[in-house]
Coordinates of N, CA and C in Angstrom, one line a residue:
X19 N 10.3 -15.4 -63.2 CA 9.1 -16.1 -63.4 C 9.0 -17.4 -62.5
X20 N 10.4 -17.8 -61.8 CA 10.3 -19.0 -61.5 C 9.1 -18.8 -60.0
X21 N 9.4 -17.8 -59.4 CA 8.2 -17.9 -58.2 C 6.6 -18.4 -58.7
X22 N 6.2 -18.1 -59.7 CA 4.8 -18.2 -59.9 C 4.6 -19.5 -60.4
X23 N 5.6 -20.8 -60.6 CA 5.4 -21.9 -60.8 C 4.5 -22.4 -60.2
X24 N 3.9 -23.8 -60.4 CA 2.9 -24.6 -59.9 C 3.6 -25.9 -59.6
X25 N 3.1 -26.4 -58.7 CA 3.6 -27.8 -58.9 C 3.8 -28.5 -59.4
X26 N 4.2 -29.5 -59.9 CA 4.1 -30.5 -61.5 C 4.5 -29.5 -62.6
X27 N 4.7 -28.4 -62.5 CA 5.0 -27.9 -63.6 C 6.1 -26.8 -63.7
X28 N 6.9 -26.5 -65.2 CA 8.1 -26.0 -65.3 C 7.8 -24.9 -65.9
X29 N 8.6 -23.8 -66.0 CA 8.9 -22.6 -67.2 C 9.2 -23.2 -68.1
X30 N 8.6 -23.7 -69.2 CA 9.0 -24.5 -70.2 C 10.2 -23.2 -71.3
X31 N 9.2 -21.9 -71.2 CA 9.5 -21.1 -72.0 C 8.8 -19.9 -71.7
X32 N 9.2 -18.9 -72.5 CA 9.4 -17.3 -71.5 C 8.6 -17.1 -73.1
X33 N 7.7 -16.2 -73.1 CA 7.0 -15.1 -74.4 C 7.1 -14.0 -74.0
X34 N 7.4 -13.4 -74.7 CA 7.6 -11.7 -74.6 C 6.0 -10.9 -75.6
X35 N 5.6 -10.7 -74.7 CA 4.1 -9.5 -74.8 C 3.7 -8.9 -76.6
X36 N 3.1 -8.9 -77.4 CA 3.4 -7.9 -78.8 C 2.0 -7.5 -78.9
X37 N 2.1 -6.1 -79.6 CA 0.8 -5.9 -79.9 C -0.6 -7.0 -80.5
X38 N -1.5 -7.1 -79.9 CA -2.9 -7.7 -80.0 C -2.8 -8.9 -79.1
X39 N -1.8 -9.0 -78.1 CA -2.0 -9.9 -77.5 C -3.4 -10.1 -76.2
X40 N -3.3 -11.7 -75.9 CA -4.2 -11.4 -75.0 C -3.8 -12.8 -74.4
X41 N -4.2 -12.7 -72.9 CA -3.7 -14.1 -72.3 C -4.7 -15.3 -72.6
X42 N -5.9 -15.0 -73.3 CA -6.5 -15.9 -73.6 C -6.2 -16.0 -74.9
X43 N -5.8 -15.7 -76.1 CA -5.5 -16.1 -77.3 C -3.8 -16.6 -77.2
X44 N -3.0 -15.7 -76.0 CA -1.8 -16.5 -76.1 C -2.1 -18.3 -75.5
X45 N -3.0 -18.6 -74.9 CA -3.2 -19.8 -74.1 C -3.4 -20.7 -75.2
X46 N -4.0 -20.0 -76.2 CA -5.1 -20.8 -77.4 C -3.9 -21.4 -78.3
X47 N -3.2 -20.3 -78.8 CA -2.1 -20.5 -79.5 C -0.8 -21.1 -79.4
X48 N -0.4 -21.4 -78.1 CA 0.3 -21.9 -77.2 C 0.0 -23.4 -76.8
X49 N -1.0 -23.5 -76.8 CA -2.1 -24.9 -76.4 C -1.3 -25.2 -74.8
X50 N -1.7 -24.3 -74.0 CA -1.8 -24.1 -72.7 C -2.7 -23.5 -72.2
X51 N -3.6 -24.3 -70.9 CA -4.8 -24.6 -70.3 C -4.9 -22.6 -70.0
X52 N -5.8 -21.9 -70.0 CA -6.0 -20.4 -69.5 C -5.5 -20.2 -68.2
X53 N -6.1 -21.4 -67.5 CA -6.0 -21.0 -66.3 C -4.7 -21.5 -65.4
X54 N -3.9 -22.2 -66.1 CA -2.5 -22.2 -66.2 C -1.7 -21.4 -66.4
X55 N -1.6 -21.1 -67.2 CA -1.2 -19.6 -67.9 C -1.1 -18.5 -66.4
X56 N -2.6 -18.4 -66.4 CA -2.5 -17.3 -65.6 C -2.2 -17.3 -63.7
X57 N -2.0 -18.7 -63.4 CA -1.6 -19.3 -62.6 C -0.2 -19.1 -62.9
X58 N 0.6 -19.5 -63.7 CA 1.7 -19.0 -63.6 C 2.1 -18.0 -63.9
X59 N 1.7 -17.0 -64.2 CA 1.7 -15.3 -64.1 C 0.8 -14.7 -63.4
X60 N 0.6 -14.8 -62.0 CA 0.0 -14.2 -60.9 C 0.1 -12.3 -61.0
X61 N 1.7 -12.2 -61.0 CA 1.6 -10.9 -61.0 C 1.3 -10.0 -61.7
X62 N 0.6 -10.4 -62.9 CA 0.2 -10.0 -64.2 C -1.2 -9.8 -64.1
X63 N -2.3 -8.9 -64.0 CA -3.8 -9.0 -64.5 C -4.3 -9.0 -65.3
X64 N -4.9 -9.7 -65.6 CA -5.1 -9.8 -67.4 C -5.7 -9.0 -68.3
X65 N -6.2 -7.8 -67.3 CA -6.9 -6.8 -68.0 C -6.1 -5.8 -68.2
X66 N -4.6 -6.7 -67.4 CA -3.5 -5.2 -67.9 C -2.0 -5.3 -68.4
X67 N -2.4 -7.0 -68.9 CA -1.4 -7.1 -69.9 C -0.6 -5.8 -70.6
X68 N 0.4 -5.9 -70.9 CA 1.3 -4.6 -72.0 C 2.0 -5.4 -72.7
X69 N 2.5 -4.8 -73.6 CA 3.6 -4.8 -74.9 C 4.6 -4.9 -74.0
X70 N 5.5 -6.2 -74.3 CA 7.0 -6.3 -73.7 C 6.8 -6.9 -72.3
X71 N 5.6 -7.1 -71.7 CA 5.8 -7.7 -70.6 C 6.0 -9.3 -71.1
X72 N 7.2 -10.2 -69.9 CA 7.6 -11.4 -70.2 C 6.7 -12.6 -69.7
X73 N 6.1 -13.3 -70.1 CA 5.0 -14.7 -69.6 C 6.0 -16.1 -69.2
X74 N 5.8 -16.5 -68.4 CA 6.0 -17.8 -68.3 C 4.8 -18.8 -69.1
X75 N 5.5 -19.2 -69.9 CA 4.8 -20.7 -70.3 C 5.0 -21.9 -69.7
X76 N 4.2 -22.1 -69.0 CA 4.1 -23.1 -68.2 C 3.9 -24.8 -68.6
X77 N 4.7 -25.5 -68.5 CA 4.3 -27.4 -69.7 C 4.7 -28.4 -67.9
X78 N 3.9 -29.5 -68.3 CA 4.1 -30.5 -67.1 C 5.7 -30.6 -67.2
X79 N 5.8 -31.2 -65.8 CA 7.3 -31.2 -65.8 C 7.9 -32.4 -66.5
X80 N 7.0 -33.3 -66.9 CA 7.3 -34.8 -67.3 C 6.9 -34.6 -69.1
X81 N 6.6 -33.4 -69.6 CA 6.0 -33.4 -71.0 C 7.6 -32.8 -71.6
X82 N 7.7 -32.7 -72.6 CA 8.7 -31.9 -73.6 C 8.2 -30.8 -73.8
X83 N 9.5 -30.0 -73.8 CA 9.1 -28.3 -74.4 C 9.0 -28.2 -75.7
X84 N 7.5 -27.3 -76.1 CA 6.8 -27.5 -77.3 C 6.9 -26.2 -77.7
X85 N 6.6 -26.1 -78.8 CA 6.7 -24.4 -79.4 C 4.8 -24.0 -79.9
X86 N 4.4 -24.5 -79.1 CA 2.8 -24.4 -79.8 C 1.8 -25.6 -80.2
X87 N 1.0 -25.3 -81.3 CA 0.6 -26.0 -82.0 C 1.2 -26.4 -83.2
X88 N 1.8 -25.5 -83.7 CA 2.8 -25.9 -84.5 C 2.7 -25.7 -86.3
X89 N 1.2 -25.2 -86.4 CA 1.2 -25.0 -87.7 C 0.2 -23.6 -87.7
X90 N 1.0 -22.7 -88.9 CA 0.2 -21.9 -89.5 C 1.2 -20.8 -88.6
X91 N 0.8 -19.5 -88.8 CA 1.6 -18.2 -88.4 C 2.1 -17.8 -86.5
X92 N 1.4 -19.2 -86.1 CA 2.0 -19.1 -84.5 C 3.0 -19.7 -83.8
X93 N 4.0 -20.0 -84.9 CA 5.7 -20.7 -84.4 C 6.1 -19.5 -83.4
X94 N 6.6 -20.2 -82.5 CA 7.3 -19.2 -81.2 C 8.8 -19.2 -81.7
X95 N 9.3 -18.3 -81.3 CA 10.8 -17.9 -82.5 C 12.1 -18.3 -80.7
X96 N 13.0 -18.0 -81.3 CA 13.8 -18.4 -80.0 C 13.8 -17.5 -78.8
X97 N 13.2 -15.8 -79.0 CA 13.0 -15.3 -77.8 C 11.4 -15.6 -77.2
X98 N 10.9 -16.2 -77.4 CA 9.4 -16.9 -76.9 C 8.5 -15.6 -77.4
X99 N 8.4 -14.8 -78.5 CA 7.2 -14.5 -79.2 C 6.7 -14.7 -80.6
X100 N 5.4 -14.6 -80.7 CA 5.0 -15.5 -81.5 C 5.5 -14.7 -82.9
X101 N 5.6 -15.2 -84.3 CA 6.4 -14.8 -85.2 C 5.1 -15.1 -86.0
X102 N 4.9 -13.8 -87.0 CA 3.9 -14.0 -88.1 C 3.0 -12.6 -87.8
X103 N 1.4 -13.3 -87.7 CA 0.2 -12.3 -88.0 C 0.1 -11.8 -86.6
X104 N -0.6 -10.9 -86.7 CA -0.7 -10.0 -84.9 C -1.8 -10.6 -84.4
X105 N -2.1 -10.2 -83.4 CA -2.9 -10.8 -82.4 C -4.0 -9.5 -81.8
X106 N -4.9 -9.8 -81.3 CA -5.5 -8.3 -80.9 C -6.0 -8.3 -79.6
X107 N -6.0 -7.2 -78.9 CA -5.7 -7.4 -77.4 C -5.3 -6.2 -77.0
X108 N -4.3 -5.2 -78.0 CA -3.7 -4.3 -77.2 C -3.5 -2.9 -78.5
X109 N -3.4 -2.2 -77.9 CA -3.4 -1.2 -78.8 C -1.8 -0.7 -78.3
X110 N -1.6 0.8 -79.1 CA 0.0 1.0 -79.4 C 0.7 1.5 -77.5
X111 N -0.7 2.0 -77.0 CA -0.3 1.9 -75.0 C -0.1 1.1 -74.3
X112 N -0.6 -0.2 -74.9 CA -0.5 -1.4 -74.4 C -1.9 -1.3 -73.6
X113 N -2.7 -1.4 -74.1 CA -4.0 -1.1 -73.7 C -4.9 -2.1 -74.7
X114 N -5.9 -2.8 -74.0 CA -6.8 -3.7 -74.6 C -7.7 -2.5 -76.2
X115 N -7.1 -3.2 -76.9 CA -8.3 -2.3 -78.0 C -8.2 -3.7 -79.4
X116 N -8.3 -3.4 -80.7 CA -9.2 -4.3 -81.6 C -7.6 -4.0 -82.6
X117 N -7.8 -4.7 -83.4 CA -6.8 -5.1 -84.6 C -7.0 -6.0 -85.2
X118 N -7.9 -5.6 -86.5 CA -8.6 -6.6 -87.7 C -7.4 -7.9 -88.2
X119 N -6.2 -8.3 -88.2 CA -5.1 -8.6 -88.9 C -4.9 -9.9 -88.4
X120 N -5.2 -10.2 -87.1 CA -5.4 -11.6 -86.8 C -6.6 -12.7 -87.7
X121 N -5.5 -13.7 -87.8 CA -6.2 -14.4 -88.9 C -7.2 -15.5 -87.8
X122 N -7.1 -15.1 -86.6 CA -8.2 -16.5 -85.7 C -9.3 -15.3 -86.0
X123 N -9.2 -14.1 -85.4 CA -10.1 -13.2 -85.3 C -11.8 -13.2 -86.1
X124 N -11.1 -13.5 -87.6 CA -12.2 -13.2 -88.8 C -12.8 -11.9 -89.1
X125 N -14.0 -11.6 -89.0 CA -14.1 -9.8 -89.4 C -14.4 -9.2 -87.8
X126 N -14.4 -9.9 -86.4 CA -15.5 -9.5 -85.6 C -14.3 -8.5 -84.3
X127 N -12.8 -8.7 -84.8 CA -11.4 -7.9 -84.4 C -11.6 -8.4 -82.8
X128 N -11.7 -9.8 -83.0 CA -11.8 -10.6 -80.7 C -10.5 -11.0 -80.8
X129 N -9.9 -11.1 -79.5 CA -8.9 -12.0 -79.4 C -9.7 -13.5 -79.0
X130 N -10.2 -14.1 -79.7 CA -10.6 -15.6 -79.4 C -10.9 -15.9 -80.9
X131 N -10.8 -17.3 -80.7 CA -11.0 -18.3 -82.2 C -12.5 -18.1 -82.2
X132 N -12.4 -18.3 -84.0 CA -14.0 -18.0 -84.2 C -15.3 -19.0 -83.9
X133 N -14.5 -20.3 -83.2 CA -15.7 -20.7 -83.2 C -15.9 -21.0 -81.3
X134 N -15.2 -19.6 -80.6 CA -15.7 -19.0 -79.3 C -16.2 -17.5 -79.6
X135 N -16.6 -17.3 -80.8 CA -17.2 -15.9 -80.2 C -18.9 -16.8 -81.1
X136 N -19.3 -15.5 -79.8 CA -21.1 -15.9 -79.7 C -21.5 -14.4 -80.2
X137 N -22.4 -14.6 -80.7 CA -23.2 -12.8 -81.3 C -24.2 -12.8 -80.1
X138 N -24.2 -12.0 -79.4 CA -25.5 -11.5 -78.1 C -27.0 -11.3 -79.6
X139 N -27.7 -11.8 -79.2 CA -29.1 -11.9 -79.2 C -30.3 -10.7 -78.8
X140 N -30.7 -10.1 -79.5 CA -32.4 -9.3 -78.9 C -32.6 -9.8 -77.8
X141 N -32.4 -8.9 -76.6 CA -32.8 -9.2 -75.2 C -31.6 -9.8 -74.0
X142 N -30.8 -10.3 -74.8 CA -29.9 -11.4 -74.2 C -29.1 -10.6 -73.2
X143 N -28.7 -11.0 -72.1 CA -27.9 -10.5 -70.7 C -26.9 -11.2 -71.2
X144 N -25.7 -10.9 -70.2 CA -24.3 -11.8 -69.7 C -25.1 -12.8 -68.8
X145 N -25.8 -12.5 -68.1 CA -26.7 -13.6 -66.7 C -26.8 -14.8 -68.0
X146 N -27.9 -14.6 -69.3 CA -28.2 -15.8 -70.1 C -27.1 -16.6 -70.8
X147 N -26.0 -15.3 -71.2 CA -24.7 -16.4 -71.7 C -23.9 -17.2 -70.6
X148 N -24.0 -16.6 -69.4 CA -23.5 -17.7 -68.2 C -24.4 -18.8 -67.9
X149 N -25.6 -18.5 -68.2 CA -26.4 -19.9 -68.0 C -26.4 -21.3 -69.4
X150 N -26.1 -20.4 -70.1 CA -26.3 -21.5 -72.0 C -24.7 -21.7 -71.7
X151 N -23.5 -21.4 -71.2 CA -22.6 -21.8 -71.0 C -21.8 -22.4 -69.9
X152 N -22.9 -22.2 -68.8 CA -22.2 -22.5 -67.5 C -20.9 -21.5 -67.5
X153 N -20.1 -20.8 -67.8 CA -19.4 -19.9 -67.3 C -19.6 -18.8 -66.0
X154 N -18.9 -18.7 -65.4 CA -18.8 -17.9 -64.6 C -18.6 -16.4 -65.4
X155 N -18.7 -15.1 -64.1 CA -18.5 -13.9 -64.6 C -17.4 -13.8 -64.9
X156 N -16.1 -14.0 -64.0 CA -15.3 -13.9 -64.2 C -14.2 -14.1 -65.1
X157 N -14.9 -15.6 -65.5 CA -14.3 -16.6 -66.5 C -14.7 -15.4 -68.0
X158 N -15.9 -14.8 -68.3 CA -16.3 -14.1 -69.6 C -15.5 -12.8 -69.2
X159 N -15.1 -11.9 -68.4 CA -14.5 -10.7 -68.0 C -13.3 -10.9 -68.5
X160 N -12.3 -12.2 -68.1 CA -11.3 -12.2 -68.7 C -11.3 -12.6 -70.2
X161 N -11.4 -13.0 -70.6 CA -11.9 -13.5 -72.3 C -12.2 -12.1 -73.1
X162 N -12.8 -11.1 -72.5 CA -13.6 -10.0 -72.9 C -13.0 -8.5 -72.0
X163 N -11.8 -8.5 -71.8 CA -11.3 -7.3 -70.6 C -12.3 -5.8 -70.9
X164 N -12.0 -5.5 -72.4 CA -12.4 -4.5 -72.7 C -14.2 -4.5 -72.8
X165 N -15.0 -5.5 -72.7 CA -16.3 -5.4 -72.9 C -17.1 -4.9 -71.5
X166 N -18.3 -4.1 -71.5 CA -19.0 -3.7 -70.6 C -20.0 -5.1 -70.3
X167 N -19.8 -6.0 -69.6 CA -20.8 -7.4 -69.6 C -22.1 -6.9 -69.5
X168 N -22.2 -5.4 -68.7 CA -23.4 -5.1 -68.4 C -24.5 -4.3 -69.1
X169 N -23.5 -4.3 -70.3 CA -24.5 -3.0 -71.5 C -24.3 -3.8 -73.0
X170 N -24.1 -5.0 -73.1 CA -24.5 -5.8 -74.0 C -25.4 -5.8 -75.4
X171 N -25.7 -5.2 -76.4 CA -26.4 -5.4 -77.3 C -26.5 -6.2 -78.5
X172 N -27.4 -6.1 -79.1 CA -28.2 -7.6 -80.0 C -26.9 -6.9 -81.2
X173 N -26.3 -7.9 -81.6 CA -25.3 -7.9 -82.8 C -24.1 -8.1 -82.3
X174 N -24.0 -7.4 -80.9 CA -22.6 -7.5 -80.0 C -21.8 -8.7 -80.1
X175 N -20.6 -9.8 -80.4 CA -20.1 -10.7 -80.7 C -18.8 -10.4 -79.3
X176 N -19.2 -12.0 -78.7 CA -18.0 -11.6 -77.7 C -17.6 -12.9 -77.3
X177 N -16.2 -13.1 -77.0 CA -15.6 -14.8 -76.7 C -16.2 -15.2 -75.7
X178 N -17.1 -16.6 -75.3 CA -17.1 -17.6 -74.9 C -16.6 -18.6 -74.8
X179 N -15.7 -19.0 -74.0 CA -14.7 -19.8 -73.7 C -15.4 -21.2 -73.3
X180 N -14.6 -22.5 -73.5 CA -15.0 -23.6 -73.1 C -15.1 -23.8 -71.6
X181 N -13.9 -23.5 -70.8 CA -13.8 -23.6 -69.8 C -13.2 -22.3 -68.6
X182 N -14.1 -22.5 -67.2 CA -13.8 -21.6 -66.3 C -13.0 -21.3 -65.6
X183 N -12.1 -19.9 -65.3 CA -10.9 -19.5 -65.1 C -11.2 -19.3 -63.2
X184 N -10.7 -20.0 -62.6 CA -10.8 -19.8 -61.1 C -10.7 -18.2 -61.0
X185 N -11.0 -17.8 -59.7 CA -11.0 -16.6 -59.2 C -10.6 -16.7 -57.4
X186 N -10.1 -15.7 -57.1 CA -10.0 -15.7 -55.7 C -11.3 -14.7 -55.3
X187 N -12.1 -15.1 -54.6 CA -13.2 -14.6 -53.8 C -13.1 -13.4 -53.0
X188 N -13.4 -12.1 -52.8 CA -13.4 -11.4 -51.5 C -14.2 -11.9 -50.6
X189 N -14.0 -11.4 -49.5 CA -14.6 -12.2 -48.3 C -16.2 -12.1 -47.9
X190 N -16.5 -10.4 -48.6 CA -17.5 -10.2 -48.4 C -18.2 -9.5 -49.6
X191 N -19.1 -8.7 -49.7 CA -19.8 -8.3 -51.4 C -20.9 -7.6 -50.9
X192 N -20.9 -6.3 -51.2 CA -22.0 -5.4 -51.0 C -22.9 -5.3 -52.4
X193 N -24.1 -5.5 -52.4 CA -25.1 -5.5 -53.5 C -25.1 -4.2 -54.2
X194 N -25.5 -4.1 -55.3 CA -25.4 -2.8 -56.3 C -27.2 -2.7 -56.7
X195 N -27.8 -1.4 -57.2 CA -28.8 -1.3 -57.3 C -29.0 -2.6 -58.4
X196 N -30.5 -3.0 -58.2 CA -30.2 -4.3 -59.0 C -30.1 -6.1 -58.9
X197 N -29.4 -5.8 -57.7 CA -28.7 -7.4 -57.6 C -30.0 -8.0 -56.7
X198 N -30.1 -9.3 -56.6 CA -30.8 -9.8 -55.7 C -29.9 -11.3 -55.2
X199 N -30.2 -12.3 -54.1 CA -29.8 -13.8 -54.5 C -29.2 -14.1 -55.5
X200 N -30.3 -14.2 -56.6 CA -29.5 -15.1 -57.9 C -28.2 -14.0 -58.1
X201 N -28.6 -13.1 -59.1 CA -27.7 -12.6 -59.6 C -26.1 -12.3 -58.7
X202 N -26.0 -12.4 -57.3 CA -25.0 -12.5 -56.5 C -24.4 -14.0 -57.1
X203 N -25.4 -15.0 -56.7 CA -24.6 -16.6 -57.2 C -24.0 -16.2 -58.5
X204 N -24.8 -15.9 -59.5 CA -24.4 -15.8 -61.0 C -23.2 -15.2 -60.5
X205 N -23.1 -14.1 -60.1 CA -21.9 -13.2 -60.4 C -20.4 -13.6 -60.1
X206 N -20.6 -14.6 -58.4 CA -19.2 -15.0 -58.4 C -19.2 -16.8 -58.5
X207 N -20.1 -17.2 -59.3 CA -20.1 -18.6 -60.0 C -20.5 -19.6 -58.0
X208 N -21.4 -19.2 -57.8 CA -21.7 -19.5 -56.6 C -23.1 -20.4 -55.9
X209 N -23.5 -21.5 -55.1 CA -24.8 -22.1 -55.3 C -25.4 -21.6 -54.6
X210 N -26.9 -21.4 -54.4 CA -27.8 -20.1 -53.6 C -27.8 -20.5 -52.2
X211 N -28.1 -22.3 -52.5 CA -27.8 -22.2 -51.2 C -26.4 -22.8 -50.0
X212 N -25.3 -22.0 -50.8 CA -24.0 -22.0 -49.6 C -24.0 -20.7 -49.5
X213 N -24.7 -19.7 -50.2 CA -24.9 -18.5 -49.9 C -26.1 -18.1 -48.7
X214 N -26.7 -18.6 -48.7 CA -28.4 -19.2 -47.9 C -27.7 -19.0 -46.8
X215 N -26.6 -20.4 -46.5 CA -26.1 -21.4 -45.1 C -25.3 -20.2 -44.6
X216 N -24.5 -19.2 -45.4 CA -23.2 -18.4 -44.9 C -24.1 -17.4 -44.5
X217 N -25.2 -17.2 -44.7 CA -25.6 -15.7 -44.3 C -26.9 -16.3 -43.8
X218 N -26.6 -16.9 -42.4 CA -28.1 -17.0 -41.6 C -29.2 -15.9 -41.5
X219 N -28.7 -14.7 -41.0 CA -29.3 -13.6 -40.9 C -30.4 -13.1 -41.8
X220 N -30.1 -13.5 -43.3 CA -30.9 -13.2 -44.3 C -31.6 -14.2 -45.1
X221 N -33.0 -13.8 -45.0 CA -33.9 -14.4 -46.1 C -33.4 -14.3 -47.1
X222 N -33.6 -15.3 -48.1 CA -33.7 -14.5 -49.4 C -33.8 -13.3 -50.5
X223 N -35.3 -12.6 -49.6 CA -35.6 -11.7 -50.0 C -34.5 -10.1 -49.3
X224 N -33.6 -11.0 -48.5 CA -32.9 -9.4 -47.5 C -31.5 -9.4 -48.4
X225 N -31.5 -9.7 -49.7 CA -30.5 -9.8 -50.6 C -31.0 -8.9 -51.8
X226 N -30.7 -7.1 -51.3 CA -30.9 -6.4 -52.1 C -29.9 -5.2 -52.0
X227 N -30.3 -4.2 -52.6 CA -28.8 -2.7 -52.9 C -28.5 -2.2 -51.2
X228 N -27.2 -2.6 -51.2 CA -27.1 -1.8 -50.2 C -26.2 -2.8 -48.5
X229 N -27.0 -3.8 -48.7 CA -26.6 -4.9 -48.1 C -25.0 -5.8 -48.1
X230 N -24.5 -5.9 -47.3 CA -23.5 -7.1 -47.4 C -23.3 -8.2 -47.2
X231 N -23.1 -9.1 -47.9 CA -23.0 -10.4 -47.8 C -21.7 -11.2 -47.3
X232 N -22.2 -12.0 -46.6 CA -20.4 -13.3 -46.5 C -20.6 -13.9 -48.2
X233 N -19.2 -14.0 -48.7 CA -19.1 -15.0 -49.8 C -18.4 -16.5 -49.2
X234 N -18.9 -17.6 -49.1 CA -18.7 -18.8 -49.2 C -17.3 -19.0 -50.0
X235 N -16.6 -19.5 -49.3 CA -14.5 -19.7 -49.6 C -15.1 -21.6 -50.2

């Protein structure tokens, strides 16, 4: 793990993977930033976490190694997994699926605390929970591995996170039936007009299916 360190910061401690995990509920429970976390486990994708894969927990190099938050069923035990109630995140393949038994969960079976999951609304898009939250796509995809962002329905309950999880950018993006301008910005947390500046060529309006774009680094 030690390659995927960050500067200022140490392998405080190693967690070993268990069923219902998730890298955003291990970050929560851990009280380690998400995008830390997943900064120091690069070679990990978070939509394909497994059972038994090992994490680096990552702490400033000037802080003490901590075992968490410290109260209630998420004490880290001496091999760095968490000891108590399960977590949900993964099913018996090691596959993102649901497990009622997490006590952050409550009845709605998310890997996120209950007061980050949002119930989708009559009519409501992923586009409108990125704008009521400022989140990026990316940032809700990880929080949500197993959710379709794009088929959304009114009752649907899904984590919204406080804060946005960087992404590395491809260099370029072909439009899908659908997309225009905005929804390109929306998609990779982007402003319309560095998209405008990078792609002289195109009006506005030449930002439809089919087309490729430069993405602004």
């Amino acid at each position: 793990m030690t390659q995927n360190q960050q500067p200022g910061s140490i392998c405080a401690e190693e967690y070993t993977v268990k069923r219902g995990d998730s890298f955003y509920l291990i970050a929560h429970k851990l009280g380690v930033p998400l995008r830390d976390l997943l900064a120091a486990n690069r070679d990990i994708h978070p939509a394909r976490l497994m059972v038994g894969d090992v994490l680096c927990i990552p702490r400033e190099a000037d802080d003490s190694i901590q075992n968490g938050p410290g109260s209630g069923s998420g004490n880290t035990g001496s091999n760095g997994t968490v000891n108590g109630g399960e977590m949900n995140g993964i099913n018996n393949d090691g596959l993102p699926g649901t497990n009622d038994s997490s006590p952050d969960q409550g009845s709605t079976g998310l890997s996120c605390p209950i007061d980050e999951q949002v119930t989708i609304q009559q009519g409501e898009t992923v586009a409108d929970i990125q704008l009521q939250s400022l989140l990026s796509r990316n940032t809700l995809q990880t929080a949500n591995p197993s959710v379709d962002l794009d088929t959304l329905s009114a009752g649907q309950t899904i984590c919204v996170p406080r804060e946005n999880v960087a992404c590395t950018l491809p260099s370029t993006y072909t439009l899908v039936q659908g997309e225009t301008l905005e929804t390109v910005a929306m998609r990779f947390n982007l402003p319309l007009a560095s998209l405008l500046r990078v792609n002289p060529c195109l009006a506005p309006q030449d930002f439809e299916e089919g087309v490729t774009v430069i993405l602004p680094r």
